[in-house]
Amino acid sequence: ALAPRCGWVLPGLEQRLAVPGVVSPATARPYAAAAKTAQKDAKRSRREKAKEKPPARRRPLMTKPVDDVYLTWLYKRPSYELEQAVGMLKRFQELDFTYPKQFVYINVSLDMALQKKKKVDPFSSSVSLPHRFTDEVNKVLVFTENEQEAETAREHGAAVVGGVELIKWILEDEIQADFYVAVPAIMPKLIPLRNKLRRKYPSTRRNSLGSDIPKMLQFFRECHEYAVEDENIIKTRIARLDMPTEHIIANLKTIIHDICTFKPSNYDPIVRRLVIRSATSEGLLLNLDGILPRVQKAEGKEENDAADEDQQKPVEESVRT
Protein backbone atom coordinates (compact mmCIF):
# COMPACT_ATOMS: atom_id res chain seq x y z
CA ALA A 1 0.00 0.00 0.00
CA LEU A 2 2.98 2.30 0.68
CA ALA A 3 4.62 1.54 -2.68
CA PRO A 4 4.14 4.22 -5.34
CA ARG A 5 2.08 3.50 -8.38
CA CYS A 6 3.79 2.38 -11.56
CA GLY A 7 5.17 5.34 -13.46
CA TRP A 8 5.28 7.64 -10.45
CA VAL A 9 8.59 9.28 -9.55
CA LEU A 10 9.25 10.98 -6.25
CA PRO A 11 10.46 14.61 -6.33
CA GLY A 12 14.29 14.80 -6.73
CA LEU A 13 14.55 11.12 -7.57
CA GLU A 14 14.56 11.81 -11.31
CA GLN A 15 17.82 13.79 -11.07
CA ARG A 16 19.46 11.01 -9.06
CA LEU A 17 18.39 8.33 -11.50
CA ALA A 18 19.47 10.33 -14.55
CA VAL A 19 23.09 9.24 -15.09
CA PRO A 20 24.88 11.01 -17.94
CA GLY A 21 25.96 8.76 -20.72
CA VAL A 22 29.71 8.13 -20.93
CA VAL A 23 31.18 8.70 -24.38
CA SER A 24 33.90 6.27 -25.27
CA PRO A 25 37.26 7.61 -26.59
CA ALA A 26 36.67 5.77 -29.84
CA THR A 27 33.49 7.72 -30.51
CA ALA A 28 35.01 11.07 -29.34
CA ARG A 29 38.07 10.99 -31.61
CA PRO A 30 36.34 11.77 -34.92
CA TYR A 31 34.82 14.94 -33.48
CA ALA A 32 38.16 16.12 -31.98
CA ALA A 33 39.98 15.48 -35.25
CA ALA A 34 37.32 17.36 -37.17
CA ALA A 35 37.63 20.32 -34.78
CA LYS A 36 41.44 20.41 -35.20
CA THR A 37 41.22 20.31 -38.98
CA ALA A 38 38.66 23.12 -38.90
CA GLN A 39 41.02 25.24 -36.77
CA LYS A 40 43.94 24.57 -39.14
CA ASP A 41 41.82 25.54 -42.14
CA ALA A 42 40.79 28.75 -40.39
CA LYS A 43 44.43 29.62 -39.66
CA ARG A 44 45.41 28.92 -43.27
CA SER A 45 42.66 31.14 -44.58
CA ARG A 46 43.75 33.96 -42.28
CA ARG A 47 47.36 33.67 -43.44
CA GLU A 48 46.32 33.66 -47.07
CA LYS A 49 44.19 36.75 -46.54
CA ALA A 50 47.07 38.48 -44.79
CA LYS A 51 49.39 37.67 -47.73
CA GLU A 52 46.87 38.89 -50.27
CA LYS A 53 46.33 42.15 -48.37
CA PRO A 54 48.73 44.83 -49.69
CA PRO A 55 51.08 46.39 -47.11
CA ALA A 56 49.97 49.71 -45.72
CA ARG A 57 51.71 52.63 -47.35
CA ARG A 58 53.55 54.85 -44.94
CA ARG A 59 53.35 58.52 -45.59
CA PRO A 60 56.80 59.92 -46.53
CA LEU A 61 58.31 62.08 -43.81
CA MET A 62 58.53 65.80 -44.40
CA THR A 63 61.85 67.58 -44.05
CA LYS A 64 61.23 70.84 -42.21
CA PRO A 65 58.20 72.01 -40.18
CA VAL A 66 56.64 75.36 -41.01
CA ASP A 67 54.98 75.95 -37.63
CA ASP A 68 56.34 76.24 -34.09
CA VAL A 69 54.13 73.38 -32.87
CA TYR A 70 54.14 70.16 -34.91
CA LEU A 71 54.03 66.37 -34.64
CA THR A 72 57.62 65.16 -34.53
CA TRP A 73 56.82 61.74 -36.00
CA LEU A 74 55.72 63.39 -39.25
CA TYR A 75 59.13 64.92 -39.89
CA LYS A 76 62.66 63.65 -40.33
CA ARG A 77 64.92 64.10 -37.34
CA PRO A 78 67.15 67.13 -38.01
CA SER A 79 70.92 66.70 -37.95
CA TYR A 80 73.33 69.41 -36.85
CA GLU A 81 76.94 70.33 -37.38
CA LEU A 82 79.13 69.50 -34.40
CA GLU A 83 79.96 73.08 -33.44
CA GLN A 84 76.31 74.12 -33.82
CA ALA A 85 75.13 71.23 -31.63
CA VAL A 86 77.57 72.06 -28.82
CA GLY A 87 76.40 75.67 -28.90
CA MET A 88 72.78 74.50 -28.63
CA LEU A 89 73.62 72.36 -25.57
CA LYS A 90 75.19 75.36 -23.87
CA ARG A 91 72.13 77.45 -24.73
CA PHE A 92 69.77 74.79 -23.32
CA GLN A 93 71.66 74.93 -20.02
CA GLU A 94 71.26 78.70 -19.80
CA LEU A 95 67.53 78.59 -20.57
CA ASP A 96 66.82 75.73 -18.15
CA PHE A 97 69.05 77.05 -15.33
CA THR A 98 70.64 73.60 -14.89
CA TYR A 99 74.06 72.73 -13.48
CA PRO A 100 76.67 74.42 -15.71
CA LYS A 101 79.38 71.78 -15.13
CA GLN A 102 77.29 68.76 -16.09
CA PHE A 103 78.79 66.02 -18.24
CA VAL A 104 78.43 65.84 -22.03
CA TYR A 105 77.64 62.38 -23.45
CA ILE A 106 77.62 60.73 -26.86
CA ASN A 107 75.60 57.73 -28.03
CA VAL A 108 77.26 55.97 -30.97
CA SER A 109 75.40 53.40 -33.08
CA LEU A 110 77.80 51.02 -34.83
CA ASP A 111 77.73 49.00 -38.03
CA MET A 112 79.55 45.81 -36.97
CA ALA A 113 78.96 43.87 -40.22
CA LEU A 114 81.85 42.42 -42.22
CA GLN A 115 81.88 39.91 -45.09
CA LYS A 116 78.92 37.52 -45.28
CA LYS A 117 77.89 36.56 -41.73
CA LYS A 118 81.06 37.79 -40.04
CA LYS A 119 81.00 40.86 -37.81
CA VAL A 120 83.20 42.87 -35.48
CA ASP A 121 83.18 41.46 -31.97
CA PRO A 122 82.09 43.82 -29.15
CA PHE A 123 85.17 45.62 -27.88
CA SER A 124 86.42 48.01 -25.23
CA SER A 125 89.23 50.51 -25.47
CA SER A 126 91.13 53.15 -23.55
CA VAL A 127 92.11 56.47 -25.06
CA SER A 128 94.04 59.48 -23.84
CA LEU A 129 91.89 62.57 -24.32
CA PRO A 130 93.55 65.87 -25.28
CA HIS A 131 91.55 67.73 -22.60
CA ARG A 132 90.82 66.02 -19.29
CA PHE A 133 87.40 66.80 -17.80
CA THR A 134 87.62 65.05 -14.42
CA ASP A 135 90.08 64.84 -11.56
CA GLU A 136 89.41 61.13 -11.07
CA VAL A 137 92.51 58.91 -11.30
CA ASN A 138 92.27 55.26 -12.30
CA LYS A 139 93.57 52.58 -9.96
CA VAL A 140 96.44 50.72 -11.69
CA LEU A 141 98.06 47.47 -10.50
CA VAL A 142 101.60 46.62 -11.65
CA PHE A 143 102.94 43.07 -11.86
CA THR A 144 106.68 42.82 -11.39
CA GLU A 145 109.14 40.82 -9.29
CA ASN A 146 112.04 43.21 -9.79
CA GLU A 147 112.52 45.37 -6.70
CA GLN A 148 113.86 48.33 -8.68
CA GLU A 149 110.90 48.22 -11.11
CA ALA A 150 108.53 47.94 -8.15
CA GLU A 151 110.03 51.05 -6.55
CA THR A 152 109.71 52.94 -9.86
CA ALA A 153 106.04 51.91 -10.11
CA ARG A 154 105.30 53.18 -6.59
CA GLU A 155 107.01 56.50 -7.33
CA HIS A 156 104.83 57.01 -10.43
CA GLY A 157 101.50 56.38 -8.69
CA ALA A 158 100.80 52.65 -8.93
CA ALA A 159 98.01 51.66 -6.53
CA VAL A 160 99.28 48.09 -6.01
CA VAL A 161 102.66 46.56 -6.89
CA GLY A 162 103.58 42.90 -6.54
CA GLY A 163 104.33 39.56 -8.12
CA VAL A 164 102.93 36.04 -7.97
CA GLU A 165 101.64 36.57 -4.42
CA LEU A 166 98.89 38.84 -5.81
CA ILE A 167 97.29 36.10 -7.93
CA LYS A 168 95.48 34.48 -4.98
CA TRP A 169 94.09 37.80 -3.75
CA ILE A 170 92.87 38.78 -7.23
CA LEU A 171 91.14 35.43 -7.78
CA GLU A 172 89.35 35.84 -4.44
CA ASP A 173 88.37 39.47 -5.28
CA GLU A 174 90.37 40.77 -2.34
CA ILE A 175 92.30 43.08 -4.69
CA GLN A 176 90.63 44.89 -7.60
CA ALA A 177 91.94 47.56 -9.94
CA ASP A 178 90.77 49.53 -12.96
CA PHE A 179 93.74 48.43 -15.05
CA TYR A 180 96.47 45.79 -14.78
CA VAL A 181 100.00 46.39 -16.10
CA ALA A 182 102.86 43.89 -16.29
CA VAL A 183 106.46 43.54 -17.42
CA PRO A 184 107.28 40.74 -19.93
CA ALA A 185 109.37 38.69 -17.47
CA ILE A 186 106.41 37.85 -15.21
CA MET A 187 103.84 37.02 -17.89
CA PRO A 188 104.31 33.18 -17.87
CA LYS A 189 103.35 33.18 -14.18
CA LEU A 190 100.12 35.18 -14.72
CA ILE A 191 98.33 32.58 -16.87
CA PRO A 192 95.91 31.63 -14.00
CA LEU A 193 94.52 35.18 -14.21
CA ARG A 194 93.66 35.06 -17.93
CA ASN A 195 90.02 33.97 -17.46
CA LYS A 196 89.58 36.18 -14.42
CA LEU A 197 90.81 39.44 -15.93
CA ARG A 198 89.67 38.76 -19.53
CA ARG A 199 89.88 42.06 -21.39
CA LYS A 200 91.99 43.63 -18.63
CA TYR A 201 94.63 40.91 -18.88
CA PRO A 202 97.98 42.60 -19.74
CA SER A 203 98.76 42.50 -23.46
CA THR A 204 100.85 44.41 -25.97
CA ARG A 205 97.74 45.11 -28.09
CA ARG A 206 96.28 47.11 -25.22
CA ASN A 207 99.66 48.69 -24.40
CA SER A 208 99.47 47.21 -20.90
CA LEU A 209 102.51 44.95 -21.34
CA GLY A 210 105.96 46.46 -21.60
CA SER A 211 109.12 47.58 -19.88
CA ASP A 212 108.41 51.32 -19.71
CA ILE A 213 106.46 51.35 -16.43
CA PRO A 214 106.28 55.18 -16.02
CA LYS A 215 104.79 55.59 -19.51
CA MET A 216 102.19 52.85 -18.97
CA LEU A 217 101.22 54.27 -15.58
CA GLN A 218 100.84 57.79 -16.93
CA PHE A 219 98.53 56.55 -19.67
CA PHE A 220 96.31 54.20 -17.65
CA ARG A 221 95.97 56.49 -14.62
CA GLU A 222 94.51 59.28 -16.79
CA CYS A 223 92.97 57.44 -19.77
CA HIS A 224 89.29 57.33 -20.67
CA GLU A 225 87.69 53.90 -21.11
CA TYR A 226 84.61 53.02 -23.18
CA ALA A 227 82.98 49.75 -24.23
CA VAL A 228 80.38 48.41 -26.66
CA GLU A 229 76.99 47.69 -25.06
CA ASP A 230 74.11 45.63 -26.49
CA GLU A 231 76.38 44.45 -29.35
CA ASN A 232 76.43 47.75 -31.29
CA ILE A 233 76.00 50.76 -28.96
CA ILE A 234 78.60 52.91 -27.19
CA LYS A 235 77.45 55.33 -24.49
CA THR A 236 80.17 57.39 -22.87
CA ARG A 237 80.85 60.83 -21.48
CA ILE A 238 83.38 63.01 -23.28
CA ALA A 239 83.59 66.39 -21.53
CA ARG A 240 81.92 68.93 -19.24
CA LEU A 241 79.51 71.49 -20.61
CA ASP A 242 81.42 74.47 -19.22
CA MET A 243 84.55 73.54 -21.19
CA PRO A 244 85.40 75.57 -24.33
CA THR A 245 83.62 74.36 -27.45
CA GLU A 246 86.88 73.48 -29.22
CA HIS A 247 87.91 71.25 -26.28
CA ILE A 248 84.61 69.34 -26.38
CA ILE A 249 84.97 68.87 -30.14
CA ALA A 250 88.58 67.66 -29.81
CA ASN A 251 87.63 65.07 -27.19
CA LEU A 252 84.72 63.81 -29.29
CA LYS A 253 86.82 63.42 -32.43
CA THR A 254 89.54 61.60 -30.49
CA ILE A 255 87.08 58.97 -29.27
CA ILE A 256 85.39 58.60 -32.68
CA HIS A 257 88.74 58.16 -34.46
CA ASP A 258 89.71 55.48 -31.93
CA ILE A 259 86.39 53.66 -32.50
CA CYS A 260 86.96 53.68 -36.26
CA THR A 261 90.22 51.73 -35.88
CA PHE A 262 88.28 48.58 -34.92
CA LYS A 263 86.93 48.07 -38.46
CA PRO A 264 89.01 47.89 -41.67
CA SER A 265 88.81 51.03 -43.79
CA ASN A 266 87.78 49.10 -46.93
CA TYR A 267 84.37 48.37 -45.34
CA ASP A 268 81.55 50.80 -44.61
CA PRO A 269 82.30 53.17 -41.70
CA ILE A 270 81.70 51.55 -38.33
CA VAL A 271 79.99 54.69 -36.99
CA ARG A 272 76.46 54.70 -38.34
CA ARG A 273 74.81 57.29 -36.11
CA LEU A 274 76.07 59.80 -33.55
CA VAL A 275 74.01 61.67 -30.95
CA ILE A 276 75.35 64.23 -28.47
CA ARG A 277 73.59 65.38 -25.32
CA SER A 278 74.18 66.78 -21.86
CA ALA A 279 72.95 65.28 -18.60
CA THR A 280 69.72 67.35 -18.69
CA SER A 281 69.12 68.02 -22.39
CA GLU A 282 67.63 66.18 -25.33
CA GLY A 283 69.86 64.33 -27.77
CA LEU A 284 70.98 66.09 -30.94
CA LEU A 285 71.73 64.04 -34.05
CA LEU A 286 75.08 65.00 -35.56
CA ASN A 287 76.09 65.25 -39.19
CA LEU A 288 78.99 62.80 -39.60
CA ASP A 289 80.71 64.82 -42.33
CA GLY A 290 83.95 66.17 -40.94
CA ILE A 291 83.84 63.94 -37.85
CA LEU A 292 84.81 60.55 -39.26
CA PRO A 293 88.46 60.12 -40.28
CA ARG A 294 89.29 60.35 -43.97
CA VAL A 295 90.11 57.11 -45.76
CA GLN A 296 91.00 58.33 -49.27
CA LYS A 297 94.66 57.43 -48.79
CA ALA A 298 93.79 53.99 -47.55
CA GLU A 299 91.53 53.41 -50.54
CA GLY A 300 94.23 54.57 -52.95
CA LYS A 301 96.71 52.28 -51.27
CA GLU A 302 94.32 49.35 -51.64
CA GLU A 303 93.86 50.13 -55.34
CA ASN A 304 97.63 50.23 -55.83
CA ASP A 305 97.99 46.94 -53.95
CA ALA A 306 95.30 45.37 -56.16
CA ALA A 307 97.10 46.63 -59.29
CA ASP A 308 100.38 45.23 -58.04
CA GLU A 309 98.73 41.86 -57.43
CA ASP A 310 97.29 41.88 -60.96
CA GLN A 311 100.75 42.59 -62.36
CA GLN A 312 102.33 39.85 -60.29
CA LYS A 313 99.81 37.17 -61.35
CA PRO A 314 101.08 36.84 -64.99
CA VAL A 315 104.65 36.64 -63.72
CA GLU A 316 103.72 33.89 -61.25
CA GLU A 317 101.81 32.00 -63.96
CA SER A 318 104.80 32.19 -66.34
CA VAL A 319 107.07 30.86 -63.60
CA ARG A 320 104.71 27.96 -62.95
CA THR A 321 104.50 27.08 -66.65
Short mmCIF file of N, CA, C and O in Angstrom, two decimals, residues 72-149:
data_model
loop_
_atom_site.label_atom_id
_atom_site.label_comp_id
_atom_site.label_asym_id
_atom_site.label_seq_id
_atom_site.Cartn_x
_atom_site.Cartn_y
_atom_site.Cartn_z
N THR A 72 56.24 65.51 -34.19
CA THR A 72 57.62 65.16 -34.53
C THR A 72 57.70 63.92 -35.40
O THR A 72 58.61 63.79 -36.22
N TRP A 73 56.74 62.98 -35.24
CA TRP A 73 56.82 61.74 -36.00
C TRP A 73 56.47 61.92 -37.46
O TRP A 73 56.62 61.01 -38.26
N LEU A 74 56.02 63.12 -37.85
CA LEU A 74 55.72 63.39 -39.25
C LEU A 74 56.92 63.96 -40.01
O LEU A 74 56.86 64.13 -41.22
N TYR A 75 57.99 64.25 -39.28
CA TYR A 75 59.13 64.92 -39.89
C TYR A 75 60.41 64.14 -39.62
O TYR A 75 60.54 63.44 -38.61
N LYS A 76 61.37 64.27 -40.52
CA LYS A 76 62.66 63.65 -40.33
C LYS A 76 63.39 64.34 -39.18
O LYS A 76 63.26 65.54 -38.98
N ARG A 77 64.17 63.52 -38.45
CA ARG A 77 64.92 64.10 -37.34
C ARG A 77 66.04 64.98 -37.88
O ARG A 77 66.86 64.53 -38.69
N PRO A 78 66.11 66.24 -37.46
CA PRO A 78 67.15 67.13 -38.01
C PRO A 78 68.53 66.73 -37.51
O PRO A 78 68.69 66.23 -36.39
N SER A 79 69.54 66.94 -38.33
CA SER A 79 70.92 66.70 -37.95
C SER A 79 71.66 68.04 -37.94
O SER A 79 71.35 68.94 -38.72
N TYR A 80 72.64 68.14 -37.06
CA TYR A 80 73.33 69.41 -36.85
C TYR A 80 74.84 69.23 -37.02
O TYR A 80 75.38 68.14 -36.83
N GLU A 81 75.49 70.32 -37.38
CA GLU A 81 76.94 70.33 -37.38
C GLU A 81 77.43 70.28 -35.95
O GLU A 81 76.74 70.72 -35.02
N LEU A 82 78.64 69.74 -35.75
CA LEU A 82 79.13 69.50 -34.40
C LEU A 82 79.23 70.79 -33.60
O LEU A 82 78.77 70.86 -32.45
N GLU A 83 79.81 71.82 -34.17
CA GLU A 83 79.96 73.08 -33.44
C GLU A 83 78.60 73.69 -33.11
O GLU A 83 78.39 74.23 -32.02
N GLN A 84 77.66 73.61 -34.06
CA GLN A 84 76.31 74.12 -33.82
C GLN A 84 75.62 73.36 -32.69
O GLN A 84 74.96 73.96 -31.83
N ALA A 85 75.78 72.03 -32.65
CA ALA A 85 75.13 71.23 -31.63
C ALA A 85 75.67 71.54 -30.24
O ALA A 85 74.92 71.64 -29.26
N VAL A 86 76.99 71.72 -30.11
CA VAL A 86 77.57 72.06 -28.82
C VAL A 86 77.06 73.42 -28.35
O VAL A 86 76.74 73.61 -27.16
N GLY A 87 76.95 74.37 -29.27
CA GLY A 87 76.40 75.67 -28.90
C GLY A 87 74.95 75.56 -28.43
O GLY A 87 74.54 76.27 -27.50
N MET A 88 74.16 74.69 -29.05
CA MET A 88 72.78 74.50 -28.63
C MET A 88 72.71 73.90 -27.22
O MET A 88 71.86 74.29 -26.41
N LEU A 89 73.61 72.95 -26.92
CA LEU A 89 73.62 72.36 -25.57
C LEU A 89 73.93 73.42 -24.52
O LEU A 89 73.31 73.44 -23.44
N LYS A 90 74.87 74.29 -24.81
CA LYS A 90 75.19 75.36 -23.87
C LYS A 90 74.01 76.32 -23.70
O LYS A 90 73.74 76.82 -22.60
N ARG A 91 73.30 76.56 -24.79
CA ARG A 91 72.13 77.45 -24.73
C ARG A 91 71.00 76.79 -23.93
O ARG A 91 70.31 77.47 -23.16
N PHE A 92 70.80 75.50 -24.10
CA PHE A 92 69.77 74.79 -23.32
C PHE A 92 70.03 74.93 -21.83
O PHE A 92 69.11 75.14 -21.03
N GLN A 93 71.31 74.83 -21.44
CA GLN A 93 71.66 74.93 -20.02
C GLN A 93 71.32 76.31 -19.47
O GLN A 93 70.82 76.44 -18.35
N GLU A 94 71.56 77.34 -20.25
CA GLU A 94 71.26 78.70 -19.80
C GLU A 94 69.75 78.91 -19.66
O GLU A 94 69.29 79.53 -18.69
N LEU A 95 68.98 78.40 -20.61
CA LEU A 95 67.53 78.59 -20.57
C LEU A 95 66.88 77.78 -19.46
O LEU A 95 65.87 78.22 -18.88
N ASP A 96 67.42 76.60 -19.16
CA ASP A 96 66.82 75.73 -18.15
C ASP A 96 67.38 75.94 -16.76
O ASP A 96 66.91 75.32 -15.80
N PHE A 97 68.42 76.77 -16.63
CA PHE A 97 69.05 77.05 -15.33
C PHE A 97 69.52 75.75 -14.66
O PHE A 97 69.32 75.54 -13.46
N THR A 98 70.12 74.87 -15.42
CA THR A 98 70.64 73.60 -14.89
C THR A 98 72.11 73.77 -14.50
O THR A 98 72.72 74.82 -14.72
N TYR A 99 72.68 72.70 -13.97
CA TYR A 99 74.06 72.73 -13.48
C TYR A 99 75.00 73.01 -14.64
O TYR A 99 75.03 72.27 -15.63
N PRO A 100 75.82 74.06 -14.56
CA PRO A 100 76.67 74.42 -15.71
C PRO A 100 77.82 73.47 -15.96
O PRO A 100 78.35 73.43 -17.08
N LYS A 101 78.23 72.68 -14.96
CA LYS A 101 79.38 71.78 -15.13
C LYS A 101 78.96 70.33 -15.33
O LYS A 101 79.72 69.42 -15.02
N GLN A 102 77.77 70.13 -15.86
CA GLN A 102 77.29 68.76 -16.09
C GLN A 102 78.07 68.11 -17.22
O GLN A 102 78.68 68.77 -18.06
N PHE A 103 78.04 66.77 -17.24
CA PHE A 103 78.79 66.02 -18.24
C PHE A 103 78.10 66.08 -19.60
O PHE A 103 76.87 66.22 -19.71
N VAL A 104 78.91 65.96 -20.65
CA VAL A 104 78.43 65.84 -22.03
C VAL A 104 78.64 64.40 -22.46
O VAL A 104 79.72 63.82 -22.24
N TYR A 105 77.61 63.80 -23.07
CA TYR A 105 77.64 62.38 -23.45
C TYR A 105 77.47 62.24 -24.96
O TYR A 105 76.92 63.13 -25.63
N ILE A 106 77.93 61.10 -25.48
CA ILE A 106 77.62 60.73 -26.86
C ILE A 106 77.08 59.30 -26.87
O ILE A 106 77.50 58.46 -26.08
N ASN A 107 76.13 59.06 -27.75
CA ASN A 107 75.60 57.73 -28.03
C ASN A 107 75.98 57.39 -29.47
O ASN A 107 75.56 58.10 -30.41
N VAL A 108 76.74 56.34 -29.65
CA VAL A 108 77.26 55.97 -30.97
C VAL A 108 76.64 54.64 -31.38
O VAL A 108 76.81 53.63 -30.68
N SER A 109 75.93 54.63 -32.50
CA SER A 109 75.40 53.40 -33.08
C SER A 109 76.41 52.89 -34.11
O SER A 109 76.85 53.64 -34.98
N LEU A 110 76.73 51.59 -34.02
CA LEU A 110 77.80 51.02 -34.83
C LEU A 110 77.27 50.05 -35.87
O LEU A 110 76.25 49.39 -35.66
N ASP A 111 77.97 50.00 -36.99
CA ASP A 111 77.73 49.00 -38.03
C ASP A 111 78.84 47.96 -37.90
O ASP A 111 79.97 48.17 -38.36
N MET A 112 78.53 46.82 -37.29
CA MET A 112 79.55 45.81 -36.97
C MET A 112 79.70 44.76 -38.08
O MET A 112 80.46 43.81 -37.92
N ALA A 113 78.98 44.91 -39.19
CA ALA A 113 78.96 43.87 -40.22
C ALA A 113 80.27 43.86 -41.01
O ALA A 113 80.85 44.91 -41.32
N LEU A 114 80.71 42.63 -41.34
CA LEU A 114 81.85 42.42 -42.22
C LEU A 114 81.40 41.58 -43.41
O LEU A 114 80.24 41.67 -43.82
N GLN A 115 82.26 40.75 -43.96
CA GLN A 115 81.88 39.91 -45.09
C GLN A 115 80.91 38.82 -44.65
O GLN A 115 81.08 38.22 -43.58
N LYS A 116 79.90 38.59 -45.49
CA LYS A 116 78.92 37.52 -45.28
C LYS A 116 78.33 37.62 -43.87
O LYS A 116 77.74 38.62 -43.51
N LYS A 117 78.49 36.58 -43.07
CA LYS A 117 77.89 36.56 -41.73
C LYS A 117 78.87 36.99 -40.65
O LYS A 117 78.53 36.98 -39.46
N LYS A 118 80.07 37.38 -41.02
CA LYS A 118 81.06 37.79 -40.04
C LYS A 118 80.75 39.21 -39.55
O LYS A 118 80.12 40.00 -40.25
N LYS A 119 81.19 39.53 -38.35
CA LYS A 119 81.00 40.86 -37.81
C LYS A 119 82.10 41.16 -36.80
O LYS A 119 82.82 40.27 -36.34
N VAL A 120 82.22 42.44 -36.47
CA VAL A 120 83.20 42.87 -35.48
C VAL A 120 82.71 42.47 -34.09
O VAL A 120 81.55 42.72 -33.75
N ASP A 121 83.56 41.84 -33.32
CA ASP A 121 83.18 41.46 -31.97
C ASP A 121 83.08 42.69 -31.08
O ASP A 121 83.83 43.66 -31.26
N PRO A 122 82.15 42.69 -30.10
CA PRO A 122 82.09 43.82 -29.15
C PRO A 122 83.44 44.04 -28.48
O PRO A 122 84.13 43.10 -28.11
N PHE A 123 83.83 45.29 -28.34
CA PHE A 123 85.17 45.62 -27.88
C PHE A 123 85.10 46.72 -26.82
O PHE A 123 84.08 47.38 -26.61
N SER A 124 86.21 46.89 -26.15
CA SER A 124 86.42 48.01 -25.23
C SER A 124 87.79 48.58 -25.51
O SER A 124 88.69 47.90 -26.02
N SER A 125 87.97 49.85 -25.17
CA SER A 125 89.23 50.51 -25.47
C SER A 125 89.47 51.63 -24.47
O SER A 125 88.55 52.11 -23.81
N SER A 126 90.71 52.03 -24.40
CA SER A 126 91.13 53.15 -23.55
C SER A 126 91.85 54.17 -24.43
O SER A 126 92.67 53.79 -25.26
N VAL A 127 91.55 55.42 -24.23
CA VAL A 127 92.11 56.47 -25.06
C VAL A 127 92.51 57.64 -24.18
O VAL A 127 91.86 57.94 -23.17
N SER A 128 93.58 58.30 -24.56
CA SER A 128 94.04 59.48 -23.84
C SER A 128 93.43 60.72 -24.50
O SER A 128 93.71 61.02 -25.67
N LEU A 129 92.58 61.41 -23.77
CA LEU A 129 91.89 62.57 -24.32
C LEU A 129 92.79 63.80 -24.28
O LEU A 129 93.58 63.98 -23.34
N PRO A 130 92.69 64.68 -25.27
CA PRO A 130 93.55 65.87 -25.28
C PRO A 130 93.22 66.85 -24.16
O PRO A 130 94.08 67.63 -23.74
N HIS A 131 91.96 66.81 -23.66
CA HIS A 131 91.55 67.73 -22.60
C HIS A 131 90.81 66.94 -21.52
O HIS A 131 89.68 66.48 -21.74
N ARG A 132 91.43 66.77 -20.39
CA ARG A 132 90.82 66.02 -19.29
C ARG A 132 89.66 66.83 -18.71
O ARG A 132 89.72 68.06 -18.60
N PHE A 133 88.59 66.12 -18.32
CA PHE A 133 87.40 66.80 -17.80
C PHE A 133 87.03 66.33 -16.39
O PHE A 133 85.97 66.69 -15.87
N THR A 134 87.87 65.52 -15.78
CA THR A 134 87.62 65.05 -14.42
C THR A 134 88.94 64.87 -13.70
O THR A 134 89.98 64.63 -14.32
N ASP A 135 88.89 65.02 -12.38
CA ASP A 135 90.08 64.84 -11.56
C ASP A 135 90.23 63.40 -11.08
O ASP A 135 91.18 63.10 -10.34
N GLU A 136 89.33 62.52 -11.49
CA GLU A 136 89.41 61.13 -11.07
C GLU A 136 90.65 60.46 -11.67
O GLU A 136 90.98 60.68 -12.83
N VAL A 137 91.31 59.63 -10.87
CA VAL A 137 92.51 58.91 -11.30
C VAL A 137 92.21 57.42 -11.22
O VAL A 137 91.69 56.94 -10.20
N ASN A 138 92.52 56.69 -12.28
CA ASN A 138 92.27 55.26 -12.30
C ASN A 138 93.24 54.52 -11.39
O ASN A 138 94.39 54.92 -11.21
N LYS A 139 92.76 53.41 -10.83
CA LYS A 139 93.57 52.58 -9.96
C LYS A 139 94.30 51.54 -10.82
O LYS A 139 93.65 50.72 -11.48
N VAL A 140 95.63 51.58 -10.82
CA VAL A 140 96.44 50.72 -11.69
C VAL A 140 97.28 49.78 -10.82
O VAL A 140 97.93 50.21 -9.86
N LEU A 141 97.25 48.49 -11.18
CA LEU A 141 98.06 47.47 -10.50
C LEU A 141 99.21 47.07 -11.42
O LEU A 141 99.00 46.85 -12.62
N VAL A 142 100.40 46.95 -10.87
CA VAL A 142 101.60 46.62 -11.65
C VAL A 142 102.14 45.28 -11.18
O VAL A 142 102.39 45.08 -9.99
N PHE A 143 102.32 44.36 -12.15
CA PHE A 143 102.94 43.07 -11.86
C PHE A 143 104.43 43.12 -12.18
O PHE A 143 104.81 43.35 -13.33
N THR A 144 105.25 42.92 -11.19
CA THR A 144 106.68 42.82 -11.39
C THR A 144 107.31 42.18 -10.17
O THR A 144 106.82 42.34 -9.04
N GLU A 145 108.41 41.44 -10.39
CA GLU A 145 109.14 40.82 -9.29
C GLU A 145 110.51 41.47 -9.10
O GLU A 145 111.27 41.04 -8.24
N ASN A 146 110.78 42.48 -9.90
CA ASN A 146 112.04 43.21 -9.79
C ASN A 146 111.84 44.34 -8.79
O ASN A 146 110.95 45.18 -8.93
N GLU A 147 112.68 44.39 -7.77
CA GLU A 147 112.52 45.37 -6.70
C GLU A 147 112.71 46.79 -7.21
O GLU A 147 112.00 47.73 -6.79
N GLN A 148 113.64 46.98 -8.14
CA GLN A 148 113.86 48.33 -8.68
C GLN A 148 112.66 48.78 -9.50
O GLN A 148 112.23 49.94 -9.40
N GLU A 149 112.10 47.88 -10.34
CA GLU A 149 110.90 48.22 -11.11
C GLU A 149 109.72 48.49 -10.18
O GLU A 149 108.90 49.38 -10.45
#
